[in-house]
Amino acid sequence: MIRQLWFSWLLLAATSGRLCSAAPLARVDYVRTIPSVREFTKSHSFWAKLVDFVAGPPEDRPEIVRPYATTHDSTGRLLVADPGQHGIHIYDFEKRKYQFVKGPRGRELVSPIDVACDKNDDIYVSDSVRARIYVFDTRGRFLRTIGGTSGDSRLVRPTGMALDRRARRLYLTDTLRHQVLVFGLDGSLIRVIGQRGSGPGQFNFPTALTLSEGKIYVVDAMNFRIQTITPEGEFAGAFGELGDQTGTLNRPKGIAADTEGNLYVVDAVFETVQVFDTKGRLLYYFGSTGTKPGQFQVPTGISIDDRDIIYVADSLNRRVQVFRYRRLAE
């Protein structure tokens, strides 16, 4: 059950990269922190509690150690990629169930960076060390891998993913290839986009991407910008620059879009979430450095569901924080 909101941010219009004193346009409410696995799966019977007290929690209930990215499936389950635990946490809040996916025996996940779900709720996991995309069914059973060992489909450091469920396309950033790769869900390579550089359509250590309103937005991390490309790989725009002021980018990590098309960019140095419109104009930001609710320590991934519930992987605080975006009546 969602606990009562603790606080919220009133979000003001931004002018020239600074928040102005106009009437509030929207608000982001802090909702909750995802509870520890032990709390989520804690036993109700006396004997079960006694066993857990004496022997410790079962090994299939690993705590969150270094969450990096989140997503949700069609049933509302929350999936958390945790390279610190070498696996994927799956929370089913409605059924109050928990599952941990670590991969097939002998080929377990090493560094799961991102997680995505297709329309059948099959689970896709990018492993940056294994240099593969692992695919599991909705119950966590291993199905196949995506990514070749040679040629154009060879992966070097796969990281962020965006899945177009309708077109059955998987968009992937390969950080060390400095490219975006497009795969069919059968594993076939459809397209390779970009090369290393700082020009339009070129990338320098891209880390994440998201789909919104028919466009692909790529976190071009070491060019300190967000690039927009079409599904066909054509350059469609860019915004952002290196800086230490609100509206600039320093260490951009994750990106997601809300139902209005606003882009939420997680910055691991600023330890905030900055929100831009599709033209790159800063709308507002939320968060600060710390360990309290609504504060972050090296946040990395972000995802937003179709109800505008925001999930932020708060990496060094070993937690996922949940927020809600609400547009206010004008």
mmCIF file of C-alpha atoms in Angstrom:
data_model
loop_
_atom_site.group_PDB
_atom_site.id
_atom_site.type_symbol
_atom_site.label_atom_id
_atom_site.label_comp_id
_atom_site.label_asym_id
_atom_site.label_seq_id
_atom_site.Cartn_x
_atom_site.Cartn_y
_atom_site.Cartn_z
ATOM 1 C CA MET A 1 0.000 0.000 0.000
ATOM 2 C CA ILE A 2 1.314 3.460 -0.865
ATOM 3 C CA ARG A 3 2.050 5.454 2.241
ATOM 4 C CA GLN A 4 0.895 9.012 2.753
ATOM 5 C CA LEU A 5 2.943 11.581 0.835
ATOM 6 C CA TRP A 6 5.667 13.198 2.886
ATOM 7 C CA PHE A 7 6.229 16.317 0.825
ATOM 8 C CA SER A 8 6.172 17.685 -2.708
ATOM 9 C CA TRP A 9 7.907 20.166 -4.969
ATOM 10 C CA LEU A 10 5.925 22.915 -6.655
ATOM 11 C CA LEU A 11 7.323 23.190 -10.160
ATOM 12 C CA LEU A 12 7.659 26.646 -11.667
ATOM 13 C CA ALA A 13 8.186 27.801 -15.202
ATOM 14 C CA ALA A 14 11.846 28.187 -16.155
ATOM 15 C CA THR A 15 13.339 31.182 -17.935
ATOM 16 C CA SER A 16 16.914 31.245 -19.246
ATOM 17 C CA GLY A 17 17.799 28.177 -17.218
ATOM 18 C CA ARG A 18 16.517 29.587 -13.929
ATOM 19 C CA LEU A 19 13.317 29.015 -12.053
ATOM 20 C CA CYS A 20 11.134 32.101 -12.074
ATOM 21 C CA SER A 21 8.437 33.184 -9.672
ATOM 22 C CA ALA A 22 5.514 32.481 -11.969
ATOM 23 C CA ALA A 23 2.504 30.539 -10.731
ATOM 24 C CA PRO A 24 3.219 26.822 -10.203
ATOM 25 C CA LEU A 25 2.642 24.716 -13.310
ATOM 26 C CA ALA A 26 2.932 21.271 -11.805
ATOM 27 C CA ARG A 27 4.127 19.345 -8.808
ATOM 28 C CA VAL A 28 6.191 16.271 -8.098
ATOM 29 C CA ASP A 29 5.158 14.417 -4.960
ATOM 30 C CA TYR A 30 7.448 12.096 -3.077
ATOM 31 C CA VAL A 31 5.460 8.876 -2.677
ATOM 32 C CA ARG A 32 7.635 6.250 -1.071
ATOM 33 C CA THR A 33 10.898 4.370 -0.972
ATOM 34 C CA ILE A 34 10.735 0.780 -2.140
ATOM 35 C CA PRO A 35 11.012 -1.253 1.058
ATOM 36 C CA SER A 36 13.841 -3.639 1.664
ATOM 37 C CA VAL A 37 13.327 -7.120 0.334
ATOM 38 C CA ARG A 38 13.269 -8.422 3.906
ATOM 39 C CA GLU A 39 10.436 -6.058 4.791
ATOM 40 C CA PHE A 40 8.585 -6.816 1.580
ATOM 41 C CA THR A 41 8.749 -10.587 2.080
ATOM 42 C CA LYS A 42 8.799 -10.723 5.853
ATOM 43 C CA SER A 43 7.198 -13.802 7.337
ATOM 44 C CA HIS A 44 3.920 -13.612 9.193
ATOM 45 C CA SER A 45 4.026 -16.837 11.179
ATOM 46 C CA PHE A 46 5.943 -17.139 14.444
ATOM 47 C CA TRP A 47 7.960 -20.167 13.308
ATOM 48 C CA ALA A 48 8.921 -18.592 9.987
ATOM 49 C CA LYS A 49 10.048 -15.450 11.806
ATOM 50 C CA LEU A 50 12.076 -17.578 14.226
ATOM 51 C CA VAL A 51 13.828 -19.391 11.364
ATOM 52 C CA ASP A 52 14.652 -16.083 9.665
ATOM 53 C CA PHE A 53 15.987 -14.700 12.961
ATOM 54 C CA VAL A 54 18.242 -17.706 13.593
ATOM 55 C CA ALA A 55 19.368 -18.538 10.065
ATOM 56 C CA GLY A 56 18.943 -15.196 8.341
ATOM 57 C CA PRO A 57 16.778 -14.490 5.305
ATOM 58 C CA PRO A 58 16.808 -17.025 2.458
ATOM 59 C CA GLU A 59 19.490 -16.503 -0.185
ATOM 60 C CA ASP A 60 16.824 -15.954 -2.841
ATOM 61 C CA ARG A 61 15.861 -12.687 -1.112
ATOM 62 C CA PRO A 62 18.951 -10.561 -1.753
ATOM 63 C CA GLU A 63 18.767 -6.957 -0.666
ATOM 64 C CA ILE A 64 19.215 -4.102 -3.129
ATOM 65 C CA VAL A 65 22.909 -3.214 -3.261
ATOM 66 C CA ARG A 66 23.528 -0.947 -6.269
ATOM 67 C CA PRO A 67 20.360 -0.373 -8.277
ATOM 68 C CA TYR A 68 21.048 1.032 -11.714
ATOM 69 C CA ALA A 69 17.807 1.020 -13.694
ATOM 70 C CA THR A 70 14.103 0.243 -13.352
ATOM 71 C CA THR A 71 11.107 -0.627 -15.496
ATOM 72 C CA HIS A 72 7.638 -2.111 -15.077
ATOM 73 C CA ASP A 73 5.619 -4.708 -16.966
ATOM 74 C CA SER A 74 1.959 -4.728 -18.004
ATOM 75 C CA THR A 75 0.829 -6.231 -14.699
ATOM 76 C CA GLY A 76 2.448 -3.448 -12.658
ATOM 77 C CA ARG A 77 5.445 -5.415 -11.425
ATOM 78 C CA LEU A 78 8.551 -3.317 -10.790
ATOM 79 C CA LEU A 79 11.858 -4.659 -12.130
ATOM 80 C CA VAL A 80 15.182 -3.328 -10.830
ATOM 81 C CA ALA A 81 18.542 -3.996 -12.484
ATOM 82 C CA ASP A 82 21.132 -4.358 -9.732
ATOM 83 C CA PRO A 83 24.757 -4.877 -10.854
ATOM 84 C CA GLY A 84 25.769 -4.944 -7.198
ATOM 85 C CA GLN A 85 23.747 -8.130 -6.727
ATOM 86 C CA HIS A 86 24.365 -9.426 -10.270
ATOM 87 C CA GLY A 87 20.668 -9.816 -10.994
ATOM 88 C CA ILE A 88 17.169 -8.417 -11.399
ATOM 89 C CA HIS A 89 14.784 -7.783 -8.503
ATOM 90 C CA ILE A 90 11.096 -8.240 -9.392
ATOM 91 C CA TYR A 91 8.467 -6.795 -7.044
ATOM 92 C CA ASP A 92 4.809 -7.725 -7.420
ATOM 93 C CA PHE A 93 3.171 -5.331 -4.970
ATOM 94 C CA GLU A 94 -0.388 -6.430 -5.657
ATOM 95 C CA LYS A 95 0.323 -10.109 -4.977
ATOM 96 C CA ARG A 96 3.041 -9.281 -2.447
ATOM 97 C CA LYS A 97 5.553 -11.510 -4.147
ATOM 98 C CA TYR A 98 9.250 -11.117 -4.815
ATOM 99 C CA GLN A 99 11.556 -12.824 -7.294
ATOM 100 C CA PHE A 100 15.247 -12.540 -8.076
ATOM 101 C CA VAL A 101 16.550 -13.393 -11.558
ATOM 102 C CA LYS A 102 20.251 -14.120 -11.896
ATOM 103 C CA GLY A 103 20.444 -15.908 -15.247
ATOM 104 C CA PRO A 104 21.118 -19.444 -16.470
ATOM 105 C CA ARG A 105 23.503 -21.683 -14.569
ATOM 106 C CA GLY A 106 27.066 -21.174 -15.723
ATOM 107 C CA ARG A 107 26.137 -17.955 -17.532
ATOM 108 C CA GLU A 108 24.753 -15.908 -14.664
ATOM 109 C CA LEU A 109 24.378 -12.154 -14.986
ATOM 110 C CA VAL A 110 27.491 -10.207 -14.038
ATOM 111 C CA SER A 111 26.671 -6.544 -14.575
ATOM 112 C CA PRO A 112 23.010 -5.972 -15.445
ATOM 113 C CA ILE A 113 22.712 -2.295 -16.391
ATOM 114 C CA ASP A 114 19.225 -1.939 -17.844
ATOM 115 C CA VAL A 115 15.981 -3.889 -18.010
ATOM 116 C CA ALA A 116 12.978 -3.682 -20.346
ATOM 117 C CA CYS A 117 9.789 -5.650 -21.064
ATOM 118 C CA ASP A 118 8.016 -6.411 -24.337
ATOM 119 C CA LYS A 119 4.256 -6.712 -24.872
ATOM 120 C CA ASN A 120 4.345 -10.339 -23.690
ATOM 121 C CA ASP A 121 6.204 -9.248 -20.548
ATOM 122 C CA ASP A 122 9.338 -11.088 -21.608
ATOM 123 C CA ILE A 123 12.272 -9.483 -19.797
ATOM 124 C CA TYR A 124 15.313 -8.035 -21.594
ATOM 125 C CA VAL A 125 18.504 -7.356 -19.607
ATOM 126 C CA SER A 126 21.666 -5.667 -20.864
ATOM 127 C CA ASP A 127 24.801 -7.080 -19.255
ATOM 128 C CA SER A 128 27.728 -4.728 -19.825
ATOM 129 C CA VAL A 129 30.376 -7.294 -18.827
ATOM 130 C CA ARG A 130 28.901 -10.335 -20.577
ATOM 131 C CA ALA A 131 28.336 -8.062 -23.606
ATOM 132 C CA ARG A 132 24.956 -9.629 -24.280
ATOM 133 C CA ILE A 133 21.267 -8.943 -23.982
ATOM 134 C CA TYR A 134 19.643 -11.704 -21.926
ATOM 135 C CA VAL A 135 15.986 -12.525 -22.557
ATOM 136 C CA PHE A 136 13.775 -14.216 -19.947
ATOM 137 C CA ASP A 137 10.083 -15.048 -19.891
ATOM 138 C CA THR A 138 7.719 -13.405 -17.437
ATOM 139 C CA ARG A 139 8.539 -16.065 -14.823
ATOM 140 C CA GLY A 140 12.256 -15.403 -15.090
ATOM 141 C CA ARG A 141 13.143 -18.468 -17.141
ATOM 142 C CA PHE A 142 16.028 -17.930 -19.551
ATOM 143 C CA LEU A 143 15.053 -17.915 -23.231
ATOM 144 C CA ARG A 144 17.951 -16.625 -25.364
ATOM 145 C CA THR A 145 20.584 -13.939 -25.823
ATOM 146 C CA ILE A 146 20.850 -11.100 -28.332
ATOM 147 C CA GLY A 147 24.153 -9.819 -29.707
ATOM 148 C CA GLY A 148 26.722 -11.509 -31.881
ATOM 149 C CA THR A 149 30.378 -12.303 -31.286
ATOM 150 C CA SER A 150 31.661 -10.732 -34.501
ATOM 151 C CA GLY A 151 30.734 -8.259 -37.206
ATOM 152 C CA ASP A 152 28.284 -5.373 -36.847
ATOM 153 C CA SER A 153 26.158 -7.199 -34.250
ATOM 154 C CA ARG A 154 29.086 -7.680 -31.865
ATOM 155 C CA LEU A 155 28.429 -5.914 -28.572
ATOM 156 C CA VAL A 156 31.238 -4.324 -26.550
ATOM 157 C CA ARG A 157 29.582 -2.536 -23.620
ATOM 158 C CA PRO A 158 25.773 -2.683 -23.974
ATOM 159 C CA THR A 159 24.053 -0.361 -21.537
ATOM 160 C CA GLY A 160 20.737 1.476 -22.036
ATOM 161 C CA MET A 161 17.704 0.018 -23.801
ATOM 162 C CA ALA A 162 14.415 1.297 -25.189
ATOM 163 C CA LEU A 163 11.865 -1.178 -26.478
ATOM 164 C CA ASP A 164 9.282 -0.283 -29.117
ATOM 165 C CA ARG A 165 6.611 -2.868 -28.359
ATOM 166 C CA ARG A 166 4.459 -2.059 -31.377
ATOM 167 C CA ALA A 167 7.264 -2.109 -33.953
ATOM 168 C CA ARG A 168 9.049 -4.964 -32.164
ATOM 169 C CA ARG A 169 12.342 -3.109 -32.120
ATOM 170 C CA LEU A 170 15.007 -2.945 -29.414
ATOM 171 C CA TYR A 171 17.141 0.202 -29.350
ATOM 172 C CA LEU A 172 20.433 -0.218 -27.508
ATOM 173 C CA THR A 173 23.292 2.093 -26.567
ATOM 174 C CA ASP A 174 26.695 0.446 -26.749
ATOM 175 C CA THR A 175 28.829 2.810 -24.705
ATOM 176 C CA LEU A 176 32.238 1.645 -25.917
ATOM 177 C CA ARG A 177 31.144 1.360 -29.541
ATOM 178 C CA HIS A 178 29.788 4.919 -29.289
ATOM 179 C CA GLN A 179 26.739 3.808 -31.251
ATOM 180 C CA VAL A 180 23.055 2.989 -31.056
ATOM 181 C CA LEU A 181 22.139 -0.460 -32.361
ATOM 182 C CA VAL A 182 18.663 -1.498 -33.457
ATOM 183 C CA PHE A 183 17.640 -5.151 -33.155
ATOM 184 C CA GLY A 184 14.512 -7.076 -33.967
ATOM 185 C CA LEU A 185 13.177 -9.005 -30.996
ATOM 186 C CA ASP A 186 14.346 -12.186 -32.715
ATOM 187 C CA GLY A 187 17.900 -10.900 -32.337
ATOM 188 C CA SER A 188 18.416 -9.803 -35.929
ATOM 189 C CA LEU A 189 20.466 -6.630 -36.371
ATOM 190 C CA ILE A 190 18.442 -4.026 -38.255
ATOM 191 C CA ARG A 191 20.539 -0.902 -38.078
ATOM 192 C CA VAL A 192 23.681 0.673 -36.582
ATOM 193 C CA ILE A 193 23.448 4.397 -35.874
ATOM 194 C CA GLY A 194 26.305 6.848 -35.445
ATOM 195 C CA GLN A 195 30.003 6.751 -34.739
ATOM 196 C CA ARG A 196 32.343 8.359 -32.262
ATOM 197 C CA GLY A 197 32.509 12.126 -32.462
ATOM 198 C CA SER A 198 30.889 15.375 -31.398
ATOM 199 C CA GLY A 199 28.986 16.249 -34.550
ATOM 200 C CA PRO A 200 25.272 15.778 -35.221
ATOM 201 C CA GLY A 201 24.378 12.101 -35.022
ATOM 202 C CA GLN A 202 27.750 11.191 -33.497
ATOM 203 C CA PHE A 203 28.205 9.943 -29.935
ATOM 204 C CA ASN A 204 30.783 9.963 -27.178
ATOM 205 C CA PHE A 205 30.059 7.273 -24.591
ATOM 206 C CA PRO A 206 26.226 7.154 -24.875
ATOM 207 C CA THR A 207 24.652 5.616 -21.775
ATOM 208 C CA ALA A 208 20.864 5.520 -22.049
ATOM 209 C CA LEU A 209 17.918 6.296 -24.299
ATOM 210 C CA THR A 210 14.153 6.515 -24.304
ATOM 211 C CA LEU A 211 11.301 6.526 -26.828
ATOM 212 C CA SER A 212 8.738 9.322 -26.834
ATOM 213 C CA GLU A 213 6.254 10.494 -29.439
ATOM 214 C CA GLY A 214 7.987 8.687 -32.276
ATOM 215 C CA LYS A 215 11.487 9.963 -31.480
ATOM 216 C CA ILE A 216 14.497 8.441 -29.726
ATOM 217 C CA TYR A 217 16.299 10.551 -27.135
ATOM 218 C CA VAL A 218 19.878 9.455 -26.414
ATOM 219 C CA VAL A 219 22.013 10.449 -23.431
ATOM 220 C CA ASP A 220 25.265 11.359 -25.194
ATOM 221 C CA ALA A 221 27.121 11.401 -21.898
ATOM 222 C CA MET A 222 30.594 12.718 -22.665
ATOM 223 C CA ASN A 223 29.284 15.205 -25.195
ATOM 224 C CA PHE A 224 27.129 16.438 -22.297
ATOM 225 C CA ARG A 225 23.974 16.550 -24.373
ATOM 226 C CA ILE A 226 20.769 14.781 -25.285
ATOM 227 C CA GLN A 227 20.475 13.884 -28.967
ATOM 228 C CA THR A 228 17.233 13.235 -30.799
ATOM 229 C CA ILE A 229 17.156 10.709 -33.642
ATOM 230 C CA THR A 230 14.405 9.135 -35.696
ATOM 231 C CA PRO A 231 13.715 5.382 -35.671
ATOM 232 C CA GLU A 232 15.500 5.306 -39.045
ATOM 233 C CA GLY A 233 18.614 6.759 -37.452
ATOM 234 C CA GLU A 234 18.426 10.299 -38.787
ATOM 235 C CA PHE A 235 19.617 13.182 -36.610
ATOM 236 C CA ALA A 236 16.677 15.338 -35.443
ATOM 237 C CA GLY A 237 18.185 17.701 -32.879
ATOM 238 C CA ALA A 238 20.216 18.050 -29.684
ATOM 239 C CA PHE A 239 20.392 20.096 -26.520
ATOM 240 C CA GLY A 240 22.626 20.409 -23.489
ATOM 241 C CA GLU A 241 26.122 21.533 -22.575
ATOM 242 C CA LEU A 242 28.685 20.957 -19.849
ATOM 243 C CA GLY A 243 28.270 23.223 -16.852
ATOM 244 C CA ASP A 244 27.683 23.545 -13.138
ATOM 245 C CA GLN A 245 24.440 25.506 -13.235
ATOM 246 C CA THR A 246 20.834 24.435 -13.410
ATOM 247 C CA GLY A 247 19.924 23.460 -16.962
ATOM 248 C CA THR A 248 23.421 22.271 -17.901
ATOM 249 C CA LEU A 249 24.622 18.678 -17.786
ATOM 250 C CA ASN A 250 27.591 17.275 -15.914
ATOM 251 C CA ARG A 251 27.242 13.496 -15.639
ATOM 252 C CA PRO A 252 23.932 12.593 -17.309
ATOM 253 C CA LYS A 253 22.889 8.990 -16.753
ATOM 254 C CA GLY A 254 19.266 7.889 -17.183
ATOM 255 C CA ILE A 255 16.433 9.406 -19.195
ATOM 256 C CA ALA A 256 12.668 8.883 -19.358
ATOM 257 C CA ALA A 257 9.595 10.703 -20.675
ATOM 258 C CA ASP A 258 6.250 11.390 -18.995
ATOM 259 C CA THR A 259 2.842 11.259 -20.683
ATOM 260 C CA GLU A 260 3.197 14.875 -21.830
ATOM 261 C CA GLY A 261 6.499 14.169 -23.567
ATOM 262 C CA ASN A 262 8.667 15.982 -21.006
ATOM 263 C CA LEU A 263 12.152 14.507 -20.675
ATOM 264 C CA TYR A 264 13.544 13.614 -17.234
ATOM 265 C CA VAL A 265 17.348 13.466 -17.134
ATOM 266 C CA VAL A 266 19.171 12.048 -14.113
ATOM 267 C CA ASP A 267 22.500 13.726 -13.372
ATOM 268 C CA ALA A 268 24.786 11.736 -11.090
ATOM 269 C CA VAL A 269 26.979 14.735 -10.187
ATOM 270 C CA PHE A 270 24.194 17.246 -9.550
ATOM 271 C CA GLU A 271 22.234 14.425 -7.864
ATOM 272 C CA THR A 272 18.993 15.819 -9.209
ATOM 273 C CA VAL A 273 16.448 15.032 -11.894
ATOM 274 C CA GLN A 274 16.182 17.845 -14.430
ATOM 275 C CA VAL A 275 13.101 18.031 -16.628
ATOM 276 C CA PHE A 276 13.209 19.509 -20.141
ATOM 277 C CA ASP A 277 10.714 19.942 -22.933
ATOM 278 C CA THR A 278 11.511 18.359 -26.294
ATOM 279 C CA LYS A 279 13.269 21.547 -27.444
ATOM 280 C CA GLY A 280 15.675 21.365 -24.522
ATOM 281 C CA ARG A 281 14.195 24.141 -22.418
ATOM 282 C CA LEU A 282 14.498 23.495 -18.696
ATOM 283 C CA LEU A 283 11.080 23.215 -17.075
ATOM 284 C CA TYR A 284 12.007 22.330 -13.501
ATOM 285 C CA TYR A 285 14.099 19.992 -11.403
ATOM 286 C CA PHE A 286 13.746 18.052 -8.168
ATOM 287 C CA GLY A 287 15.981 16.319 -5.652
ATOM 288 C CA SER A 288 19.191 17.225 -3.844
ATOM 289 C CA THR A 289 22.215 15.527 -2.317
ATOM 290 C CA GLY A 290 21.629 13.417 0.791
ATOM 291 C CA THR A 291 20.104 10.329 2.314
ATOM 292 C CA LYS A 292 16.674 11.602 3.301
ATOM 293 C CA PRO A 293 13.493 10.916 1.313
ATOM 294 C CA GLY A 294 13.645 12.870 -1.931
ATOM 295 C CA GLN A 295 17.437 13.181 -1.793
ATOM 296 C CA PHE A 296 19.923 11.182 -3.861
ATOM 297 C CA GLN A 297 23.443 9.821 -3.831
ATOM 298 C CA VAL A 298 24.648 9.062 -7.367
ATOM 299 C CA PRO A 299 21.244 8.463 -8.975
ATOM 300 C CA THR A 300 21.470 6.538 -12.228
ATOM 301 C CA GLY A 301 18.360 5.147 -13.921
ATOM 302 C CA ILE A 302 14.818 6.457 -14.178
ATOM 303 C CA SER A 303 11.547 5.098 -15.553
ATOM 304 C CA ILE A 304 8.017 6.529 -15.713
ATOM 305 C CA ASP A 305 4.842 4.500 -16.107
ATOM 306 C CA ASP A 306 1.659 5.498 -17.932
ATOM 307 C CA ARG A 307 0.256 7.022 -14.724
ATOM 308 C CA ASP A 308 3.256 9.363 -14.466
ATOM 309 C CA ILE A 309 4.675 7.467 -11.496
ATOM 310 C CA ILE A 310 8.425 8.086 -11.488
ATOM 311 C CA TYR A 311 10.965 5.503 -10.299
ATOM 312 C CA VAL A 312 14.546 6.649 -9.638
ATOM 313 C CA ALA A 313 17.418 4.240 -8.978
ATOM 314 C CA ASP A 314 19.216 5.913 -6.063
ATOM 315 C CA SER A 315 22.411 3.947 -6.452
ATOM 316 C CA LEU A 316 24.633 4.708 -3.456
ATOM 317 C CA ASN A 317 21.634 4.984 -1.119
ATOM 318 C CA ARG A 318 20.792 1.400 -2.123
ATOM 319 C CA ARG A 319 17.163 2.126 -2.858
ATOM 320 C CA VAL A 320 14.565 3.014 -5.449
ATOM 321 C CA GLN A 321 12.566 6.157 -4.763
ATOM 322 C CA VAL A 322 9.075 6.731 -6.116
ATOM 323 C CA PHE A 323 7.522 10.069 -7.100
ATOM 324 C CA ARG A 324 4.381 11.226 -8.872
ATOM 325 C CA TYR A 325 4.140 13.998 -11.470
ATOM 326 C CA ARG A 326 0.901 15.991 -11.532
ATOM 327 C CA ARG A 327 -0.078 18.834 -13.816
ATOM 328 C CA LEU A 328 -1.906 21.609 -11.968
ATOM 329 C CA ALA A 329 -4.999 23.315 -13.326
ATOM 330 C CA GLU A 330 -4.121 26.505 -15.146
#
